[in-house]
C-alpha positions as a printed Julia matrix, in Angstrom:
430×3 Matrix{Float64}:
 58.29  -33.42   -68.74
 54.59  -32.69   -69.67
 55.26  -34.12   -73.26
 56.74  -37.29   -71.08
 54.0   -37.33   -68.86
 51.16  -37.39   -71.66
 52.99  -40.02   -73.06
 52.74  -42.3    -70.6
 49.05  -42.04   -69.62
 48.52  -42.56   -73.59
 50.64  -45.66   -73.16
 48.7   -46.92   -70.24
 45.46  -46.39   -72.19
 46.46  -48.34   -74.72
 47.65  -50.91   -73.04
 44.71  -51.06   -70.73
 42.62  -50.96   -74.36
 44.29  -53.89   -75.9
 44.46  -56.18   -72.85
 40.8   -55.51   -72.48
 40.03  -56.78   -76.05
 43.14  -59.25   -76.86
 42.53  -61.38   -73.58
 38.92  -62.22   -74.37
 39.52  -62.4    -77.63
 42.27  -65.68   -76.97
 40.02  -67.1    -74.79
 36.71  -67.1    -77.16
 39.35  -68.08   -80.42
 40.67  -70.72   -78.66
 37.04  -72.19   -77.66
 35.78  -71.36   -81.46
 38.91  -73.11   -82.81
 38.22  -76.18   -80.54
 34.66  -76.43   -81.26
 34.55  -75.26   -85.01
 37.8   -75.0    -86.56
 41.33  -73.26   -86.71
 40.34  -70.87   -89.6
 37.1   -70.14   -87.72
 39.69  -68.99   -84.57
 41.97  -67.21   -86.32
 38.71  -65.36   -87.69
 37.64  -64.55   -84.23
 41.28  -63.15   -83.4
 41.69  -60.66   -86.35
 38.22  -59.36   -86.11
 38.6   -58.3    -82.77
 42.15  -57.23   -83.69
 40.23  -54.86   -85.98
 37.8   -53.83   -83.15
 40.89  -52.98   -81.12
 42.6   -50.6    -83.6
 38.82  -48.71   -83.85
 38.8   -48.86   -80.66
 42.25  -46.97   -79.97
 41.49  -43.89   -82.42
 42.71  -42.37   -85.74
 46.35  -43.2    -85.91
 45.67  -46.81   -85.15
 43.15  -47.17   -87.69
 45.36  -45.43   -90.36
 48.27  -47.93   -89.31
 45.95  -50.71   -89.93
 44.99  -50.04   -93.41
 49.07  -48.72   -93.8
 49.8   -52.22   -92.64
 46.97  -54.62   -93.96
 48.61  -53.54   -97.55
 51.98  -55.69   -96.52
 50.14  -59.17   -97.89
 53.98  -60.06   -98.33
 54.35  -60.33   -94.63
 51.24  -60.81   -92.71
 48.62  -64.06   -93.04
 45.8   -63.22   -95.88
 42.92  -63.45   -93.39
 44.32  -60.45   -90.89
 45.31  -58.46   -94.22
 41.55  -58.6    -95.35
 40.21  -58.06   -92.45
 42.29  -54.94   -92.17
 41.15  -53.98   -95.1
 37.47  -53.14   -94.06
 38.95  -50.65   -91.37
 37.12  -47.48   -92.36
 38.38  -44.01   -91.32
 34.71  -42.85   -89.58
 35.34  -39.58   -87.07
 32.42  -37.17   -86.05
 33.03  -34.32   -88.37
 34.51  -30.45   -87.22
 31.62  -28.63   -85.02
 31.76  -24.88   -85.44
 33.74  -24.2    -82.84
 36.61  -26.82   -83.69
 36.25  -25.59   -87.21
 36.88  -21.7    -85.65
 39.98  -22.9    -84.25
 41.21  -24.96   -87.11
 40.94  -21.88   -89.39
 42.6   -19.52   -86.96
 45.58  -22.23   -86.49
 45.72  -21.89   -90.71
 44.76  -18.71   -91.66
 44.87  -16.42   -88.69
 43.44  -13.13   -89.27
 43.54  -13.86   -92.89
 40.26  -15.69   -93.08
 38.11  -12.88   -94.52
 40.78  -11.59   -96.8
 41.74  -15.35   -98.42
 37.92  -16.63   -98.6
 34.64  -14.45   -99.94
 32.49  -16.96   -98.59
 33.12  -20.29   -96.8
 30.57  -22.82   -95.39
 30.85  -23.63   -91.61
 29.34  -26.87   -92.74
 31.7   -29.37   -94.01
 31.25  -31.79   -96.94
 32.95  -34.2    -95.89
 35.36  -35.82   -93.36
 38.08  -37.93   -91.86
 40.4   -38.17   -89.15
 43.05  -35.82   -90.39
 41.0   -33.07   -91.94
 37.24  -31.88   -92.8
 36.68  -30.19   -95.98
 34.45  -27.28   -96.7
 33.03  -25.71   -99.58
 34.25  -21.81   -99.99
 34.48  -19.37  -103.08
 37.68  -17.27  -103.49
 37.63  -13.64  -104.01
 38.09  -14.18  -107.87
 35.09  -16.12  -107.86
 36.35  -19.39  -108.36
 34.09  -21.88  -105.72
 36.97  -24.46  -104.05
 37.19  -27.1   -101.85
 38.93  -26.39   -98.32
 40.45  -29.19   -97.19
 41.26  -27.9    -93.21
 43.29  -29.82   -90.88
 41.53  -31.08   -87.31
 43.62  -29.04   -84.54
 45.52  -31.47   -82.46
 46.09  -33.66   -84.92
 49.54  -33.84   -84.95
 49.91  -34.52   -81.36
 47.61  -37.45   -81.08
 49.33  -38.82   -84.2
 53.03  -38.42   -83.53
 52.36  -39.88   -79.6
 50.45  -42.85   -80.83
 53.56  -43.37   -83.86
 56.08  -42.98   -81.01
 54.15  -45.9    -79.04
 54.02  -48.3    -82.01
 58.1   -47.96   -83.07
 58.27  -48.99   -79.48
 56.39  -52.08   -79.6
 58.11  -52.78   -83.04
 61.29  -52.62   -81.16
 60.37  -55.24   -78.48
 58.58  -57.61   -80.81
 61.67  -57.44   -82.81
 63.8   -58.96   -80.12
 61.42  -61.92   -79.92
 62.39  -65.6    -81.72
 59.07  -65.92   -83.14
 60.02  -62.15   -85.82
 63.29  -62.68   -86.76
 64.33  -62.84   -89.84
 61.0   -60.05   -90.34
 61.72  -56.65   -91.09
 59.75  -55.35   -88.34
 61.01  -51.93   -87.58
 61.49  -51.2    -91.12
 57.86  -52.37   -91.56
 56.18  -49.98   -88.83
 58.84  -46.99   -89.78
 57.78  -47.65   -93.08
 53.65  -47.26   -92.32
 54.69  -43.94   -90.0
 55.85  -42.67   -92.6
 52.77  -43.23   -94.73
 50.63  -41.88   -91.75
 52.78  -38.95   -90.8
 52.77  -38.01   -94.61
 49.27  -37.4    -94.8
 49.5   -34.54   -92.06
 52.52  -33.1    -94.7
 49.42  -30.85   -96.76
 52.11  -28.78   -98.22
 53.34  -31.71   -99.67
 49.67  -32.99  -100.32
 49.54  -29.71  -102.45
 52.78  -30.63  -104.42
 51.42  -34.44  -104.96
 47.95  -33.04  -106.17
 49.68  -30.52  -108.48
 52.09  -33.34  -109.99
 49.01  -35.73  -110.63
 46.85  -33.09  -112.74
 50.45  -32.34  -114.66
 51.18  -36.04  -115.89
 47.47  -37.02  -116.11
 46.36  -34.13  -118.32
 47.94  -37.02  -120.69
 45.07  -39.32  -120.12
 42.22  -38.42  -121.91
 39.08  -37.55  -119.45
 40.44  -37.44  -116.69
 40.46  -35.14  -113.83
 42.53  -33.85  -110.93
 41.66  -31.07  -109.33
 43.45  -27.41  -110.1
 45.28  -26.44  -106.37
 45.3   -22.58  -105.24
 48.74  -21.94  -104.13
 47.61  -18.66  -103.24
 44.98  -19.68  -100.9
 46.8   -22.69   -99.17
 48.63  -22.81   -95.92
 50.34  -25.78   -94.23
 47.24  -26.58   -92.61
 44.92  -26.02   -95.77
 44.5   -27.25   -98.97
 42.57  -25.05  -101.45
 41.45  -26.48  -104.54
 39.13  -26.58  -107.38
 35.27  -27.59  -106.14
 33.92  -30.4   -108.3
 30.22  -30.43  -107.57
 27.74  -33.22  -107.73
 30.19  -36.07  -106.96
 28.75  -39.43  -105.76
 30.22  -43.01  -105.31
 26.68  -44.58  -107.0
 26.84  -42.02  -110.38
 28.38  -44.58  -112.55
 25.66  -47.23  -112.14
 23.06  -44.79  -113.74
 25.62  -44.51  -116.84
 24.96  -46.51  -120.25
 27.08  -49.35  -120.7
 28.69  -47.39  -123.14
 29.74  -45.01  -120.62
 30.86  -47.55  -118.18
 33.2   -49.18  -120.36
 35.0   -45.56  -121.2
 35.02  -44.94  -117.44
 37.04  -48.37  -116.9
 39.49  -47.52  -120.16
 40.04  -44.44  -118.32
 40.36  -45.48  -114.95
 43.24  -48.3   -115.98
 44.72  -45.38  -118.41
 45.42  -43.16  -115.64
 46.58  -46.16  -113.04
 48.91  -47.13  -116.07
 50.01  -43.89  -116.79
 51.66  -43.54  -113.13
 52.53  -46.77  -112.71
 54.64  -47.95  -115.93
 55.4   -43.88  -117.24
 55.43  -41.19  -114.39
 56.35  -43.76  -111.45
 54.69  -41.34  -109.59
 51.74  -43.02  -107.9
 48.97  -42.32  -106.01
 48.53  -45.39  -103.61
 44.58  -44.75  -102.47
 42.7   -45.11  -105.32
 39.66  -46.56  -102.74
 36.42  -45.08  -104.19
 36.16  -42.4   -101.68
 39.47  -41.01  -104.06
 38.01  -42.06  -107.46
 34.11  -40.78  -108.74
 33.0   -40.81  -111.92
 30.9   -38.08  -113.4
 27.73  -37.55  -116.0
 29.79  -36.25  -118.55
 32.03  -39.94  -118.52
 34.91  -38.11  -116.5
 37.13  -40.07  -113.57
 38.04  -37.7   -111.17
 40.85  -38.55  -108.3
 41.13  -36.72  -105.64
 43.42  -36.58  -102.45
 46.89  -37.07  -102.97
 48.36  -37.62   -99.14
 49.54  -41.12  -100.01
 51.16  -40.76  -102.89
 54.71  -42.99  -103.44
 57.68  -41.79  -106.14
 59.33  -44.47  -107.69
 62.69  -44.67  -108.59
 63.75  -45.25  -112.21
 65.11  -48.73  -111.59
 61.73  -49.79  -109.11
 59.79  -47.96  -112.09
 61.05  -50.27  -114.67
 61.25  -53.67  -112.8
 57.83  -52.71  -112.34
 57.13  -52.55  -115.52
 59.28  -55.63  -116.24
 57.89  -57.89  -114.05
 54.02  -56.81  -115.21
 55.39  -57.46  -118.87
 56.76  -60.72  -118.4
 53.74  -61.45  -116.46
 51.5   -60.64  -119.48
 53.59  -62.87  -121.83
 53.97  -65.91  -120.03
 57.19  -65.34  -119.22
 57.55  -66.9   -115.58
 61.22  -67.22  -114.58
 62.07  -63.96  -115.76
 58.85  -62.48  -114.11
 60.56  -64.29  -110.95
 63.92  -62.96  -111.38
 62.17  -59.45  -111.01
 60.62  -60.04  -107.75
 64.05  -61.28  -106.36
 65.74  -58.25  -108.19
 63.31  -55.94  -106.46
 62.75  -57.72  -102.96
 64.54  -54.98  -100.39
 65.42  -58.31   -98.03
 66.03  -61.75   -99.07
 66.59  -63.82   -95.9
 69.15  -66.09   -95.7
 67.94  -69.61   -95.56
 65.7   -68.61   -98.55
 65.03  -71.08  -101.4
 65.26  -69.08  -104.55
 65.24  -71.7   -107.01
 61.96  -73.17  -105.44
 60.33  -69.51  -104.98
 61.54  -69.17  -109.02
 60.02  -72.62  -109.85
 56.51  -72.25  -107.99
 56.41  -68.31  -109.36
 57.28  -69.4   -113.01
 54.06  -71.46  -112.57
 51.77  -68.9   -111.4
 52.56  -67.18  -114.02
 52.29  -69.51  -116.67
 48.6   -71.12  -115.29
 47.93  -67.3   -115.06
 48.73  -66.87  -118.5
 46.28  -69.38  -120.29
 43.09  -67.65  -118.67
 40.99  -65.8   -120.44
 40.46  -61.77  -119.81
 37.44  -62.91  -118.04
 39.45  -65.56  -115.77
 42.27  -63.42  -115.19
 42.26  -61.55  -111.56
 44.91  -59.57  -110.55
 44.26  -60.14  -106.78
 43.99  -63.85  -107.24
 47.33  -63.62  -108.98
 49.03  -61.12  -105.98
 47.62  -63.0   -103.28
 49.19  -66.46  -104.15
 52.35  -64.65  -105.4
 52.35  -63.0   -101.64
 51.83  -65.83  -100.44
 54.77  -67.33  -102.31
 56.87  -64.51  -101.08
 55.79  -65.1    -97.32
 56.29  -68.64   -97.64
 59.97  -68.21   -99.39
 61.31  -64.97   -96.87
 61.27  -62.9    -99.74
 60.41  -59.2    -98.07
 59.27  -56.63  -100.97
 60.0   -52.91  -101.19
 57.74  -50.92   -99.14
 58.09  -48.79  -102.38
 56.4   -51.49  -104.5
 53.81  -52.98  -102.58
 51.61  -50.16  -102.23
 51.39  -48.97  -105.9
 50.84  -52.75  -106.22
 47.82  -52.45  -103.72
 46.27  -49.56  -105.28
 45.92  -51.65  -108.66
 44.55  -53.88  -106.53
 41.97  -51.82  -105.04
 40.85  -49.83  -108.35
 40.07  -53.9   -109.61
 37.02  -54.48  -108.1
 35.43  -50.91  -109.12
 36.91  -51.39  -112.97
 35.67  -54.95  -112.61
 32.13  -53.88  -111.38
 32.65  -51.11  -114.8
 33.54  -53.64  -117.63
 33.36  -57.19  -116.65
 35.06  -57.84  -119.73
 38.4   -55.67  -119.34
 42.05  -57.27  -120.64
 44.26  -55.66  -118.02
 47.0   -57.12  -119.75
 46.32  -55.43  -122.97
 45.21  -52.31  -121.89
 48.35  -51.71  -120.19
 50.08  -52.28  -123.59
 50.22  -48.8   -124.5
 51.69  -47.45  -121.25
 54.04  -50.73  -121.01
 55.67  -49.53  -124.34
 56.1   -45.57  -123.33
 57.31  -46.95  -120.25
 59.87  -49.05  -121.18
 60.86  -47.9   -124.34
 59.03  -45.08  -125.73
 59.82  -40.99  -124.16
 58.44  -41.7   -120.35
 60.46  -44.63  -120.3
 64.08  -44.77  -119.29
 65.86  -44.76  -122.3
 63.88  -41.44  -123.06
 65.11  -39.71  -119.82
């Protein structure tokens, strides 16, 4: 009854939320796109969509960035829009941080820790993390989960399937996988309270990139961690800026590496991690790329793996019908009134003009965007499964861009194309 009850006044704060910002909102789009424009309406619209998910707390915001990765599905403009949500809650006080260690640890504190820092280091909706030594003298990283979290979370999740399930009855989404859309992003949200699993994903990543040559994932403590708490190694002195105080030189070996490693899971492991934003991805003095936290992390299967792999093949040799054929092959809906051999025609093109640039020319989100757009356009729904590892090649662009403007992300994914597909992380190896 109480869990009922809670509920509902959630649901009424929401609601009273979003009608507060969606009604104005119409009102002033419609007026801009009057006096100035449709595009300058719609941009009106999804900024104070944006707003509104700030506006309704943690879960929301994670949903939106879940959800502004599905450029199949949803317009361009709301997807980049979504894309600038940024996860900013106050950091654990002392006493929240008191009761998030006694929810992990219990009376254990003392005898898991030899010193920890009340202070933490850094923070986000789900967890703060602290910096603590172990009794054997190793210094780690405590990544401690906020108390409550899981409450807040799984009531707003409950609200959105909901909505999903009324929108889904409406003319203007079907044909749209809506349900399997939003059970798709709870997933992704709900997985990043999972830290045991966290643990497992971390663990997994330092295994198969200990291939990639300077790379690093941090080593996790078994021993110390709890289902609340990750324990891991402390990497000191890590800052978003270090790489623009690096040679040239430098640079360039911190973009080989970066690709190596997104490679590496992508076309070999097909186990990805799908936030490679550079909160996840620092570069140190001594030319190193470390990646840290593993919550959204996607396994692919052997057959997603290698039309993966496919497709970015065929995409690097010019080969545009084929490169087609995998998207179909892959696509986890295909409505029914779609036009496959016009989707195949228009997507052989892409990839063919895409083809004759230059390394220089060549941008992988230029190329996803139109071929999204293509795949909105055509009702051709991609695997949840796909898109994000997608997205997270997407995102770790811009910072290997802003590394080596000159990078061939074609040919540097040679090597890992060929162990993928034929060589002994590729399927006939397995």
């Amino acid at each position: 009854m109480r869990t009922g009850l809670a509920l509902t006044l959630r649901a009424t704060q929401v609601a009273g939320t979003t009608a507060a910002v969606v009604l104005p909102a119409l009102a002033v789009g419609l007026l801009q796109r009057v006096r100035y424009g449709p595009p300058a309406g719609r941009r009106h619209v999804n900024r104070r969509l944006v707003a509104l998910l700030m506006a309704l707390g943690p879960t929301f915001v994670k949903a939106g960035q879940v959800l502004g990765t599905r450029r199949d599905l949803l317009p361009r403009a709301l997807c980049d829009e979504l894309s600038l949500l940024q996860d900013s809650v106050e950091p654990l006080d002392a006493a929240q941080t008191a009761v998030a260690l006694a929810e992990a640890y219990g009376a254990d504190v003392a005898a898991v820790f030899a010193e920890l820092d009340a202070r933490p280091v850094a923070s986000g909706s789900v967890a703060s993390v602290y910096r603590g030594r172990l009794h054997t003298g190793q210094d780690v990283a405590v990544k401690l989960r906020r108390p409550g979290i899981e409450r807040v979370m799984a009531q707003d999740l409950a609200l959105m399937r909901a909505g999903a399930a009324l929108m889904a009855r409406l003319p203007m989404f079907r044909g749209l996988p809506v349900n399997e859309v939003v059970a798709n992003m709870s997933g992704a949200v709900l997985g990043q309270l999972d830290f045991e699993r966290e643990a497992d994903n971390l663990r997994r990543l330092r295994k198969n990139l200990s291939e990639v040559p300077r790379v690093w994932v941090p080593k996790v403590y078994p021993e110390a961690c709890r289902p609340r708490c990750i324990v891991m190694e402390f990497i000191p002195d890590l800052a978003v800026n270090t790489a623009e105080s690096c040679s040239a030189a430098a640079r360039k070996r911190f973009a080989a590496s970066g690709m190596a490693a997104m490679y590496q899971m992508l076309f070999v492991d097909g186990f990805v991690h799908c936030d490679m934003h550079p909160g996840n991805l620092y570069f140190t003095r001594a030319a190193q790329v470390v990646v840290l936290d593993a919550g959204f992390s996607v396994q692919l299967t052997d057959r997603l793996r290698r039309l993966f792999a496919e497709f970015f093949m065929n995409m690097a040799i010019g080969r545009g019908v084929y490169a087609a054929e995998i998207v179909i092959q892959s696509a986890e809906r295909v409505a029914a009134d779609a036009d496959l051999p016009g989707f195949t025609e228009r997507m052989a093109d892409l990839v063919v003009r895409s083809h004759g640039q230059s390394a220089q020319e060549f941008s992988l989100m230029a190329f996803a965007m139109e071929m999204f757009d293509l795949m909105r356009r055509f009702g051709i729904h991609a695997a949840p499964e796909l898109i994000f590892p997608l997205l997270s090649l997407l995102v770790i662009e811009g910072a290997i861009r802003a590394l080596d403007p000159d990078m061939d992300f074609q040919e540097a994914a040679k090597p890992q194309l060929m162990r993928g597909l034929f060589g002994e992380g590729g399927i006939h190896g397995r």
